[in-house]
PDB file of C-alpha atoms in Angstrom:
ATOM      1  CA  MET N   1      22.064   2.525  24.235  1.00  0.00           C
ATOM      2  CA  ALA N   2      21.535   3.914  20.754  1.00  0.00           C
ATOM      3  CA  THR N   3      20.316   7.457  20.306  1.00  0.00           C
ATOM      4  CA  CYS N   4      17.741   8.996  18.002  1.00  0.00           C
ATOM      5  CA  ALA N   5      20.631  10.756  16.243  1.00  0.00           C
ATOM      6  CA  SER N   6      22.215   7.407  15.416  1.00  0.00           C
ATOM      7  CA  GLY N   7      18.777   6.226  14.321  1.00  0.00           C
ATOM      8  CA  ALA N   8      18.489   9.146  11.934  1.00  0.00           C
ATOM      9  CA  SER N   9      21.977   8.461  10.611  1.00  0.00           C
ATOM     10  CA  ALA N  10      21.144   4.778  10.006  1.00  0.00           C
ATOM     11  CA  TYR N  11      17.867   5.833   8.389  1.00  0.00           C
ATOM     12  CA  HIS N  12      19.628   8.127   5.924  1.00  0.00           C
ATOM     13  CA  GLU N  13      22.144   5.394   5.157  1.00  0.00           C
ATOM     14  CA  ALA N  14      19.267   2.951   4.568  1.00  0.00           C
ATOM     15  CA  ASN N  15      17.557   5.377   2.214  1.00  0.00           C
ATOM     16  CA  ALA N  16      20.756   5.773   0.182  1.00  0.00           C
ATOM     17  CA  LEU N  17      21.216   2.004   0.006  1.00  0.00           C
ATOM     18  CA  PHE N  18      17.609   1.620  -1.100  1.00  0.00           C
ATOM     19  CA  VAL N  19      18.051   4.157  -3.894  1.00  0.00           C
ATOM     20  CA  ASP N  20      21.141   2.223  -5.040  1.00  0.00           C
ATOM     21  CA  GLY N  21      19.050  -0.950  -5.192  1.00  0.00           C
ATOM     22  CA  GLU N  22      20.877  -2.550  -2.286  1.00  0.00           C
ATOM     23  CA  TYR N  23      17.694  -3.716  -0.609  1.00  0.00           C
ATOM     24  CA  GLU N  24      19.189  -6.326   1.724  1.00  0.00           C
ATOM     25  CA  ALA N  25      21.672  -3.810   3.093  1.00  0.00           C
ATOM     26  CA  SER N  26      18.914  -1.205   3.406  1.00  0.00           C
ATOM     27  CA  VAL N  27      16.807  -3.647   5.462  1.00  0.00           C
ATOM     28  CA  VAL N  28      19.761  -4.088   7.825  1.00  0.00           C
ATOM     29  CA  ALA N  29      20.287  -0.321   8.065  1.00  0.00           C
ATOM     30  CA  TYR N  30      16.575   0.304   8.706  1.00  0.00           C
ATOM     31  CA  GLY N  31      16.884  -2.317  11.448  1.00  0.00           C
ATOM     32  CA  ARG N  32      19.681  -0.296  13.048  1.00  0.00           C
ATOM     33  CA  ALA N  33      17.525   2.820  12.831  1.00  0.00           C
ATOM     34  CA  LEU N  34      14.708   0.943  14.563  1.00  0.00           C
ATOM     35  CA  GLU N  35      17.044  -0.247  17.319  1.00  0.00           C
ATOM     36  CA  ALA N  36      17.734   3.406  18.068  1.00  0.00           C
ATOM     37  CA  ASP N  37      14.133   4.559  17.646  1.00  0.00           C
ATOM     38  CA  PRO N  38      11.748   1.576  17.922  1.00  0.00           C
ATOM     39  CA  ASN N  39       8.616   3.736  17.819  1.00  0.00           C
ATOM     40  CA  ASN N  40       9.306   5.395  14.498  1.00  0.00           C
ATOM     41  CA  ALA N  41       6.513   4.496  12.077  1.00  0.00           C
ATOM     42  CA  THR N  42       8.433   5.830   9.077  1.00  0.00           C
ATOM     43  CA  TYR N  43      11.358   3.496   9.713  1.00  0.00           C
ATOM     44  CA  PHE N  44       9.000   0.504   9.814  1.00  0.00           C
ATOM     45  CA  SER N  45       7.193   1.522   6.628  1.00  0.00           C
ATOM     46  CA  LYS N  46      10.442   2.149   4.741  1.00  0.00           C
ATOM     47  CA  ARG N  47      11.795  -1.237   5.825  1.00  0.00           C
ATOM     48  CA  ALA N  48       8.515  -2.790   4.682  1.00  0.00           C
ATOM     49  CA  ILE N  49       9.014  -1.297   1.225  1.00  0.00           C
ATOM     50  CA  ALA N  50      12.553  -2.701   1.073  1.00  0.00           C
ATOM     51  CA  GLN N  51      11.215  -6.088   2.185  1.00  0.00           C
ATOM     52  CA  MET N  52       8.679  -5.944  -0.645  1.00  0.00           C
ATOM     53  CA  ARG N  53      11.459  -5.301  -3.165  1.00  0.00           C
ATOM     54  CA  LEU N  54      13.208  -8.422  -1.874  1.00  0.00           C
ATOM     55  CA  GLY N  55      10.019 -10.469  -2.137  1.00  0.00           C
ATOM     56  CA  ASN N  56       9.819 -10.826   1.652  1.00  0.00           C
ATOM     57  CA  HIS N  57       6.116 -10.097   1.708  1.00  0.00           C
ATOM     58  CA  ILE N  58       5.386 -11.649   5.099  1.00  0.00           C
ATOM     59  CA  ASP N  59       8.131  -9.544   6.700  1.00  0.00           C
ATOM     60  CA  ALA N  60       6.728  -6.517   4.877  1.00  0.00           C
ATOM     61  CA  VAL N  61       3.272  -7.191   6.335  1.00  0.00           C
ATOM     62  CA  ALA N  62       4.782  -7.408   9.826  1.00  0.00           C
ATOM     63  CA  ASP N  63       6.682  -4.133   9.430  1.00  0.00           C
ATOM     64  CA  VAL N  64       3.832  -2.164   7.905  1.00  0.00           C
ATOM     65  CA  SER N  65       1.470  -3.485  10.586  1.00  0.00           C
ATOM     66  CA  LYS N  66       3.827  -2.086  13.246  1.00  0.00           C
ATOM     67  CA  SER N  67       3.977   1.195  11.357  1.00  0.00           C
ATOM     68  CA  LEU N  68       0.186   1.396  11.222  1.00  0.00           C
ATOM     69  CA  LYS N  69      -0.117   0.753  14.962  1.00  0.00           C
ATOM     70  CA  LEU N  70       2.171   3.711  15.570  1.00  0.00           C
ATOM     71  CA  ALA N  71       0.747   6.044  12.921  1.00  0.00           C
ATOM     72  CA  PRO N  72      -2.191   4.846  10.823  1.00  0.00           C
ATOM     73  CA  ASP N  73      -2.264   6.487   7.415  1.00  0.00           C
ATOM     74  CA  PHE N  74      -3.470   6.007   3.862  1.00  0.00           C
ATOM     75  CA  LYS N  75      -0.086   5.030   2.393  1.00  0.00           C
ATOM     76  CA  GLY N  76       0.460   2.472   5.127  1.00  0.00           C
ATOM     77  CA  TYR N  77      -2.839   0.765   4.399  1.00  0.00           C
ATOM     78  CA  LEU N  78      -2.034   0.736   0.684  1.00  0.00           C
ATOM     79  CA  LEU N  79       1.336  -0.855   1.394  1.00  0.00           C
ATOM     80  CA  LYS N  80      -0.206  -3.401   3.721  1.00  0.00           C
ATOM     81  CA  GLY N  81      -2.790  -4.280   1.094  1.00  0.00           C
ATOM     82  CA  GLU N  82      -0.120  -4.724  -1.572  1.00  0.00           C
ATOM     83  CA  ALA N  83       1.986  -6.923   0.699  1.00  0.00           C
ATOM     84  CA  LEU N  84      -1.018  -9.076   1.613  1.00  0.00           C
ATOM     85  CA  PHE N  85      -2.044  -9.304  -2.039  1.00  0.00           C
ATOM     86  CA  SER N  86       1.439 -10.618  -2.810  1.00  0.00           C
ATOM     87  CA  THR N  87       0.909 -13.421  -0.280  1.00  0.00           C
ATOM     88  CA  ASP N  88      -2.444 -14.319  -1.898  1.00  0.00           C
ATOM     89  CA  GLU N  89      -4.328 -13.067   1.172  1.00  0.00           C
ATOM     90  CA  TYR N  90      -6.958 -11.374  -0.958  1.00  0.00           C
ATOM     91  CA  ASP N  91      -9.674 -11.045   1.686  1.00  0.00           C
ATOM     92  CA  THR N  92      -7.307  -9.507   4.221  1.00  0.00           C
ATOM     93  CA  ALA N  93      -5.758  -7.299   1.541  1.00  0.00           C
ATOM     94  CA  SER N  94      -9.274  -6.101   0.673  1.00  0.00           C
ATOM     95  CA  LEU N  95      -9.739  -4.987   4.274  1.00  0.00           C
ATOM     96  CA  ALA N  96      -6.547  -2.938   4.102  1.00  0.00           C
ATOM     97  CA  PHE N  97      -7.628  -1.296   0.834  1.00  0.00           C
ATOM     98  CA  LYS N  98     -11.073  -0.571   2.276  1.00  0.00           C
ATOM     99  CA  ARG N  99      -9.415   1.103   5.259  1.00  0.00           C
ATOM    100  CA  ALA N 100      -7.293   3.141   2.840  1.00  0.00           C
ATOM    101  CA  LEU N 101     -10.481   4.199   1.071  1.00  0.00           C
ATOM    102  CA  GLU N 102     -11.994   5.294   4.361  1.00  0.00           C
ATOM    103  CA  LEU N 103      -9.040   7.660   4.725  1.00  0.00           C
ATOM    104  CA  ALA N 104      -8.993   8.753   1.072  1.00  0.00           C
ATOM    105  CA  PRO N 105     -12.389   8.017  -0.515  1.00  0.00           C
ATOM    106  CA  ASP N 106     -11.375   9.375  -3.925  1.00  0.00           C
ATOM    107  CA  SER N 107      -8.303   7.174  -4.313  1.00  0.00           C
ATOM    108  CA  ILE N 108      -8.374   5.512  -7.709  1.00  0.00           C
ATOM    109  CA  VAL N 109      -5.335   3.437  -6.769  1.00  0.00           C
ATOM    110  CA  ALA N 110      -6.995   1.924  -3.694  1.00  0.00           C
ATOM    111  CA  ARG N 111     -10.163   1.228  -5.691  1.00  0.00           C
ATOM    112  CA  ARG N 112      -8.176  -0.568  -8.397  1.00  0.00           C
ATOM    113  CA  TRP N 113      -6.327  -2.663  -5.853  1.00  0.00           C
ATOM    114  CA  LEU N 114      -9.611  -3.533  -4.170  1.00  0.00           C
ATOM    115  CA  ARG N 115     -11.044  -4.654  -7.503  1.00  0.00           C
ATOM    116  CA  LYS N 116      -7.919  -6.745  -8.195  1.00  0.00           C
ATOM    117  CA  CYS N 117      -8.470  -8.476  -4.848  1.00  0.00           C
ATOM    118  CA  GLU N 118     -12.088  -9.203  -5.700  1.00  0.00           C
ATOM    119  CA  VAL N 119     -11.146 -10.638  -9.105  1.00  0.00           C
ATOM    120  CA  ARG N 120      -8.380 -12.831  -7.651  1.00  0.00           C
ATOM    121  CA  ALA N 121     -10.607 -14.046  -4.819  1.00  0.00           C
ATOM    122  CA  GLU N 122     -13.368 -14.943  -7.296  1.00  0.00           C
ATOM    123  CA  ARG N 123     -10.843 -16.787  -9.475  1.00  0.00           C
ATOM    124  CA  LEU N 124      -9.553 -18.708  -6.472  1.00  0.00           C
ATOM    125  CA  VAL N 125     -13.095 -19.750  -5.506  1.00  0.00           C
ATOM    126  CA  ARG N 126     -13.721 -21.025  -9.052  1.00  0.00           C
ATOM    127  CA  ILE N 127     -10.484 -23.026  -9.007  1.00  0.00           C
ATOM    128  CA  LEU N 128     -11.301 -24.588  -5.651  1.00  0.00           C
ATOM    129  CA  ARG N 129     -14.824 -25.490  -6.766  1.00  0.00           C
ATOM    130  CA  ALA N 130     -13.492 -27.087  -9.936  1.00  0.00           C
ATOM    131  CA  ARG N 131     -11.139 -29.266  -7.855  1.00  0.00           C
ATOM    132  CA  ALA N 132     -13.920 -30.397  -5.511  1.00  0.00           C
TER     133      ALA N 132
END
């Protein structure tokens, strides 16, 4: 069985790989960290960020959702919103940004993302109506 110490070691390795732009390898290393410490919200959120860099937005949503179940926080909801936005899930992304705003009502970043979701959703509705 893996230990938390080996999880921390894999986590540090993953962070170094991420900084070097080796996102695929960092995802694997974050996975090893999670095998050792499967309830570590930080490991899930860091892997989600690496997944985003790879364009694996659905995997990023899954990881950040696990992170938020373990430790809900503002940054996690922002990340979840960004990942959902990247999958064109504008309504669901809006919910994540609204939750972020509940935690940090003065966040300009969350407000801008929320507005981007609204604009994209409105555009999508117009496109669908034009096709009908």
